[in-house]
Coordinates of C-alpha atoms and ligand atoms in Angstrom, one line a residue:
M14 CA 0.0 0.0 0.0
P15 CA 1.2 3.6 -0.6
D16 CA 2.3 5.7 2.4
P17 CA -0.5 7.8 3.8
A18 CA -1.0 11.3 2.4
P19 CA -1.9 13.5 5.4
R20 CA -4.3 16.4 5.2
S21 CA -3.3 19.6 7.0
H22 CA -5.0 18.6 10.2
E23 CA -3.5 15.1 10.2
L24 CA -0.2 13.9 11.6
V25 CA 1.5 10.7 10.5
V26 CA 2.0 8.0 13.1
R27 CA 4.3 4.9 12.9
V28 CA 1.9 2.3 14.2
D29 CA 3.5 0.1 16.9
A30 CA 0.5 -2.0 18.0
F31 CA -3.3 -2.3 17.6
A32 CA -6.0 -4.4 19.3
P33 CA -8.9 -5.1 17.0
N34 CA -12.3 -4.1 18.4
P35 CA -15.6 -6.0 17.8
G36 CA -16.7 -3.1 15.6
D37 CA -13.5 -3.4 13.5
L38 CA -14.2 -7.0 12.9
A39 CA -17.9 -6.5 12.2
G40 CA -17.1 -3.7 9.7
L41 CA -14.6 -5.8 7.6
R42 CA -17.3 -7.3 5.4
D43 CA -18.4 -3.8 4.2
L44 CA -14.9 -2.6 3.2
P45 CA -14.0 -2.5 -0.5
D46 CA -11.0 -4.4 -1.7
G47 CA -7.8 -2.6 -1.0
A48 CA -9.1 -0.7 2.0
I49 CA -7.1 -0.7 5.2
P50 CA -9.2 -1.5 8.2
G51 CA -8.5 -0.6 11.9
W52 CA -9.8 2.2 14.0
D53 CA -7.2 2.7 16.8
G54 CA -3.8 1.8 18.1
S55 CA -0.6 3.2 19.6
G56 CA 2.6 4.5 18.0
V57 CA 5.1 7.3 17.6
V58 CA 4.6 10.5 15.5
V59 CA 6.8 10.6 12.5
A60 CA 5.4 13.7 10.8
P61 CA 3.5 16.6 12.5
A62 CA 0.3 18.1 11.3
A63 CA 0.9 20.8 8.8
D64 CA -1.4 23.2 10.6
G65 CA 0.9 23.1 13.6
N66 CA -1.5 21.4 16.1
G67 CA -1.1 18.2 18.0
P68 CA 1.8 16.0 19.2
R69 CA 5.3 16.5 17.9
V70 CA 7.6 14.2 16.0
G71 CA 9.0 11.4 18.3
E72 CA 6.1 11.6 20.8
R73 CA 4.4 8.4 21.9
V74 CA 0.7 8.6 21.2
I75 CA -2.6 6.7 21.1
F76 CA -5.0 7.5 18.3
L77 CA -8.4 6.6 17.0
S78 CA -10.3 7.5 13.8
L79 CA -13.4 5.8 12.7
D80 CA -12.3 6.4 9.1
A81 CA -10.1 3.3 9.7
A82 CA -6.7 2.7 8.1
G83 CA -5.0 1.8 11.3
W84 CA -3.8 -1.8 10.6
A85 CA -0.7 -0.5 8.8
E86 CA 2.9 0.5 9.4
Q87 CA 1.9 4.2 9.2
R88 CA -1.3 6.0 9.2
A89 CA -2.5 9.6 8.9
V90 CA -4.8 10.6 11.8
P91 CA -6.4 13.9 12.8
H92 CA -4.6 15.6 15.7
A93 CA -8.0 16.0 17.3
M94 CA -8.1 12.2 17.7
T95 CA -4.5 11.7 18.8
A96 CA -3.3 12.0 22.4
R97 CA 0.2 12.0 24.0
A98 CA 0.8 8.8 26.0
S99 CA 3.1 7.8 28.8
T100 CA 6.4 6.3 27.7
A101 CA 6.3 4.1 30.8
L102 CA 3.4 2.1 29.4
T103 CA 4.0 -0.5 26.7
A104 CA 2.8 0.0 23.2
E105 CA 0.6 -3.1 23.6
H106 CA -1.1 -1.8 26.8
L107 CA -1.7 1.6 25.1
A108 CA -3.1 0.0 22.0
T109 CA -6.0 -1.5 24.0
L110 CA -7.2 1.9 25.2
P111 CA -8.5 4.3 22.5
V112 CA -11.9 2.9 21.5
P113 CA -12.8 0.8 24.5
A114 CA -11.4 2.9 27.4
T115 CA -12.5 6.2 26.0
S116 CA -16.0 4.8 25.4
A117 CA -16.1 3.5 29.0
L118 CA -15.1 6.8 30.4
R119 CA -17.6 8.8 28.3
G120 CA -20.4 6.2 29.0
V121 CA -19.8 6.4 32.8
R122 CA -19.7 10.2 32.7
R123 CA -23.1 10.3 31.0
L124 CA -24.5 8.9 34.2
G125 CA -23.7 12.2 35.9
S126 CA -22.5 12.3 39.5
I127 CA -22.3 8.7 40.7
L128 CA -20.7 9.3 44.1
G129 CA -22.4 7.0 46.6
R130 CA -24.8 5.7 43.9
R131 CA -25.5 2.2 42.8
I132 CA -24.4 1.7 39.2
L133 CA -24.9 -1.4 37.1
I134 CA -22.3 -2.5 34.5
V135 CA -23.4 -5.3 32.2
G136 CA -20.7 -7.2 30.3
A137 CA -18.1 -6.2 32.8
T138 CA -15.4 -8.7 31.6
G139 CA -15.1 -7.1 28.1
A140 CA -12.6 -4.3 27.1
V141 CA -15.2 -1.6 27.7
G142 CA -16.7 -3.2 30.8
R143 CA -13.6 -3.7 32.8
V144 CA -12.5 -0.1 32.3
A145 CA -16.0 1.1 33.2
V146 CA -15.9 -0.9 36.4
Q147 CA -12.6 0.8 37.4
I148 CA -13.7 4.3 36.5
A149 CA -17.1 4.0 38.2
A150 CA -15.5 2.7 41.4
R151 CA -12.9 5.5 41.3
S152 CA -15.8 7.9 41.0
G153 CA -17.3 6.7 44.2
A154 CA -20.1 4.5 42.9
H155 CA -21.3 1.2 44.4
V156 CA -20.5 -0.9 41.3
V157 CA -22.8 -3.8 40.5
A158 CA -20.9 -5.9 37.8
V159 CA -22.6 -8.4 35.6
A160 CA -20.5 -11.0 33.8
R161 CA -21.6 -14.4 32.6
D162 CA -18.3 -16.1 33.6
A163 CA -18.4 -16.5 37.4
D164 CA -14.7 -17.5 37.4
R165 CA -13.9 -13.9 36.6
H166 CA -16.0 -12.3 39.4
R167 CA -13.1 -12.2 41.9
E168 CA -11.0 -10.2 39.4
L169 CA -13.9 -7.8 38.9
R170 CA -14.0 -7.3 42.7
R171 CA -10.3 -6.5 42.7
L172 CA -11.0 -3.9 40.0
G173 CA -13.6 -2.2 42.2
A174 CA -16.9 -4.0 41.9
S175 CA -18.9 -4.2 45.1
E176 CA -21.3 -6.9 43.8
T177 CA -20.9 -9.4 41.0
H178 CA -23.7 -11.4 39.3
R179 CA -23.9 -13.8 36.3
S180 CA -26.9 -12.0 34.8
V181 CA -29.0 -8.9 35.5
E182 CA -31.9 -11.1 36.6
S183 CA -30.2 -12.0 39.8
V184 CA -29.5 -8.4 40.8
G185 CA -31.7 -7.3 43.7
G186 CA -32.9 -3.7 44.3
R187 CA -32.8 -0.7 42.1
V188 CA -29.9 1.1 40.5
H189 CA -29.3 4.8 39.7
G190 CA -27.9 4.1 36.3
A191 CA -26.5 1.4 34.0
L192 CA -24.0 0.9 31.3
D193 CA -25.0 -2.0 29.1
L194 CA -22.5 -3.7 26.7
I195 CA -24.6 -6.7 25.9
G196 CA -28.1 -5.7 24.7
G197 CA -31.0 -8.1 24.2
E198 CA -32.7 -9.5 27.4
Q199 CA -29.9 -8.0 29.5
L200 CA -30.8 -4.5 28.4
V201 CA -34.5 -5.1 29.0
A202 CA -33.7 -6.4 32.5
A203 CA -31.3 -3.5 33.2
Y204 CA -34.0 -1.0 32.3
G205 CA -36.3 -2.7 34.8
L206 CA -33.9 -2.1 37.6
L207 CA -33.7 1.6 37.2
D208 CA -34.8 4.1 39.9
A209 CA -37.1 6.9 38.8
G210 CA -35.1 9.3 36.7
G211 CA -32.4 6.6 36.0
T212 CA -30.8 5.9 32.6
V213 CA -29.4 2.9 30.8
I214 CA -26.6 3.8 28.4
A215 CA -27.0 1.2 25.7
L216 CA -23.4 1.3 24.6
G217 CA -22.8 -2.2 23.3
H218 CA -24.7 -5.0 21.7
A219 CA -22.4 -8.0 22.1
A220 CA -25.4 -10.5 22.3
G221 CA -26.6 -9.4 18.9
A222 CA -30.2 -10.0 20.1
D223 CA -33.5 -8.1 19.8
E224 CA -35.0 -6.2 22.8
M225 CA -38.6 -7.0 23.7
F226 CA -40.1 -5.0 26.6
P227 CA -42.9 -6.5 28.6
Y228 CA -46.2 -4.7 29.0
G229 CA -45.9 -2.3 31.9
A230 CA -42.2 -1.3 31.3
F231 CA -43.3 2.2 30.3
V232 CA -46.6 2.6 32.1
A233 CA -46.9 5.6 34.5
D234 CA -45.8 4.8 38.0
P235 CA -44.2 7.3 40.5
S236 CA -41.5 4.8 41.4
T237 CA -40.3 4.5 37.8
A238 CA -41.1 7.9 36.3
N239 CA -38.7 9.5 33.8
R240 CA -36.5 6.5 33.3
S241 CA -34.6 6.5 29.9
I242 CA -32.5 4.4 27.6
T243 CA -30.0 6.3 25.5
S244 CA -27.9 5.1 22.6
F245 CA -24.2 6.0 22.4
F246 CA -21.7 6.4 19.5
L247 CA -18.1 7.2 20.3
G248 CA -17.7 8.8 16.9
A249 CA -20.2 11.5 17.8
E250 CA -18.5 12.4 21.1
P251 CA -16.7 15.8 21.0
D252 CA -13.3 16.8 22.4
L253 CA -11.8 13.3 23.1
V254 CA -8.2 14.3 23.4
P255 CA -8.2 15.3 27.1
D256 CA -9.9 12.1 28.1
M257 CA -7.6 10.0 25.9
T258 CA -4.6 11.7 27.4
Y259 CA -5.9 10.9 30.9
L260 CA -6.3 7.3 30.1
A261 CA -2.9 7.1 28.3
A262 CA -1.1 8.5 31.4
D263 CA -2.9 6.2 33.8
H264 CA -0.5 3.6 35.3
D265 CA -3.2 2.1 37.6
L266 CA -5.6 1.1 34.9
H267 CA -5.8 -2.7 34.5
V268 CA -6.5 -3.7 30.9
G269 CA -6.3 -7.4 31.7
P270 CA -4.2 -10.2 30.2
L271 CA -2.8 -9.4 26.7
D272 CA -2.3 -12.0 24.0
V273 CA 0.4 -10.3 21.9
R274 CA 1.0 -11.6 18.4
P275 CA 3.1 -10.5 15.3
W276 CA 0.9 -8.8 12.8
A277 CA 1.8 -11.4 10.2
E278 CA -0.7 -13.5 12.0
L279 CA -3.6 -11.0 11.6
G280 CA -5.0 -12.5 8.4
D281 CA -5.3 -16.0 9.8
W282 CA -6.8 -14.7 13.1
V283 CA -9.4 -12.7 11.3
A284 CA -10.2 -15.7 9.0
E285 CA -10.8 -17.8 12.1
G286 CA -13.3 -15.2 13.4
G287 CA -11.1 -13.4 15.9
P288 CA -10.9 -16.0 18.6
R289 CA -9.8 -15.0 22.1
S290 CA -9.1 -17.0 25.2
G291 CA -9.6 -14.6 28.0
G292 CA -7.4 -11.6 27.2
R293 CA -7.4 -9.0 24.6
V294 CA -5.5 -9.9 21.3
V295 CA -3.0 -7.3 20.4
F296 CA -0.9 -7.2 17.2
R297 CA 2.6 -5.9 17.2
V298 CA 3.5 -4.1 14.0
D299 CA 6.9 -5.2 12.8
Q300 CA 8.2 -2.3 10.6
A301 CA 9.7 -3.3 7.3
Ligands
LIG6 N1 -21.3 2.6 20.8 C1 -20.0 2.7 20.7 O1 -19.5 3.8 20.2 C2 -19.1 1.6 21.1 C3 -17.8 1.8 21.4 C4 -17.0 0.7 21.9 C5 -17.6 -0.6 21.9 N2 -18.9 -0.7 21.6 C6 -19.6 -2.1 21.7 O2 -19.5 -2.4 23.0 C7 -19.6 -3.9 23.1 C8 -18.4 -4.3 24.0 O3 -17.2 -4.0 23.4 P1 -15.8 -4.6 23.9 O4 -14.7 -4.0 23.2 O5 -15.8 -4.5 25.4 O6 -16.0 -6.1 23.5 P2 -15.4 -7.4 24.1 O7 -14.0 -7.1 24.8 O8 -15.4 -8.4 23.1 O9 -16.4 -7.8 25.3 C9 -17.6 -8.3 25.1 C10 -18.3 -8.6 26.4 O10 -19.6 -9.1 26.1 C11 -19.7 -10.4 26.7 N3 -20.7 -11.1 25.9 C12 -20.5 -11.4 24.6 N4 -21.6 -12.1 24.1 C13 -22.4 -12.2 25.2 C14 -23.7 -12.8 25.4 N5 -24.4 -13.4 24.3 N6 -24.3 -12.8 26.6 C15 -23.6 -12.2 27.6 N7 -22.4 -11.6 27.5 C16 -21.8 -11.6 26.3 C17 -18.4 -11.0 26.8 O11 -18.3 -11.9 27.9 P3 -17.2 -13.0 28.0 O12 -16.0 -12.2 28.6 O13 -17.7 -14.0 29.0 O14 -16.9 -13.5 26.6 C18 -17.6 -9.7 27.2 O15 -17.7 -9.4 28.5 C19 -19.5 -4.4 21.6 O16 -20.8 -4.6 21.2 C20 -18.9 -3.2 20.9 O17 -19.2 -3.2 19.5 C21 -19.7 0.3 21.2

């Protein structure tokens, strides 16, 4: 492929590592032949933006751009989607952050002040969920984490969850708000747990299932008034750089086990459907 041709607001990054997201994989079938997939990753700036903004040459960065083109040795990316990163964190750790961790932070923030409040996180073992658990706990919430694999509940408690459950159905009592990464029946059940005025952020849809609400879910009742469900799209979120910078400087954030592979294995991994055994799969770009 030719080297990227940056526009004036774009800098060029030498890509060191990337960690495919579910959305990257889902989008592959719609890409035309010859397109370069990949939303996000980590690397080092090799050419600054011509308009003078953003990180400088030689700086370690994380980046995201839903235009894709990230699974490459170099990519052009807008400076407004590129954040300076700690050099004390590995390229592989940093590569896991841009899309999932930024989404988790923005999703939790949408719930408003959560200090002392009970917050439900559904799909807590995924890349978004585990960061959401940590951020919500730091923010002072009583975190109720839902993950279908009970073997990972102890880990979720170490990350800050106060309660763990295998499904939303077993959660007792109401919650102030919820971040749902699963959809389907879990989203319907999460909505049913909301206090009056509470919100479910329907951020992810890992189950790929329809949502069917029972009669009564929206019927007037003072104890459930003004509840809402809201959709979320990271690509529509403004001013991401300060939050990306915060995450890329955070030495206490646990991203879980990483399965690091050379990027020559990417094609086979994609052809197999992107299998994982617990940790996040990260590809290390070997520069030619
Ligand atoms: N709206 C946005 O802008 C945005 C941004 C980022 C991500 N997302 C979406 O958010 C979701 C999570 O992303 P991610 O990166 O965290 O994905 P991930 O790392 O693959 O995690 C997926 C999570 O979903 C769980 N899961 C999958 N299928 C399930 C099912 N049928 N029932 C119950 N749990 C199930 C997995 O559990 P196990 O660990 O047990 O396998 C895991 O906890 C995806 O749908 C992704 O596309 C949306």
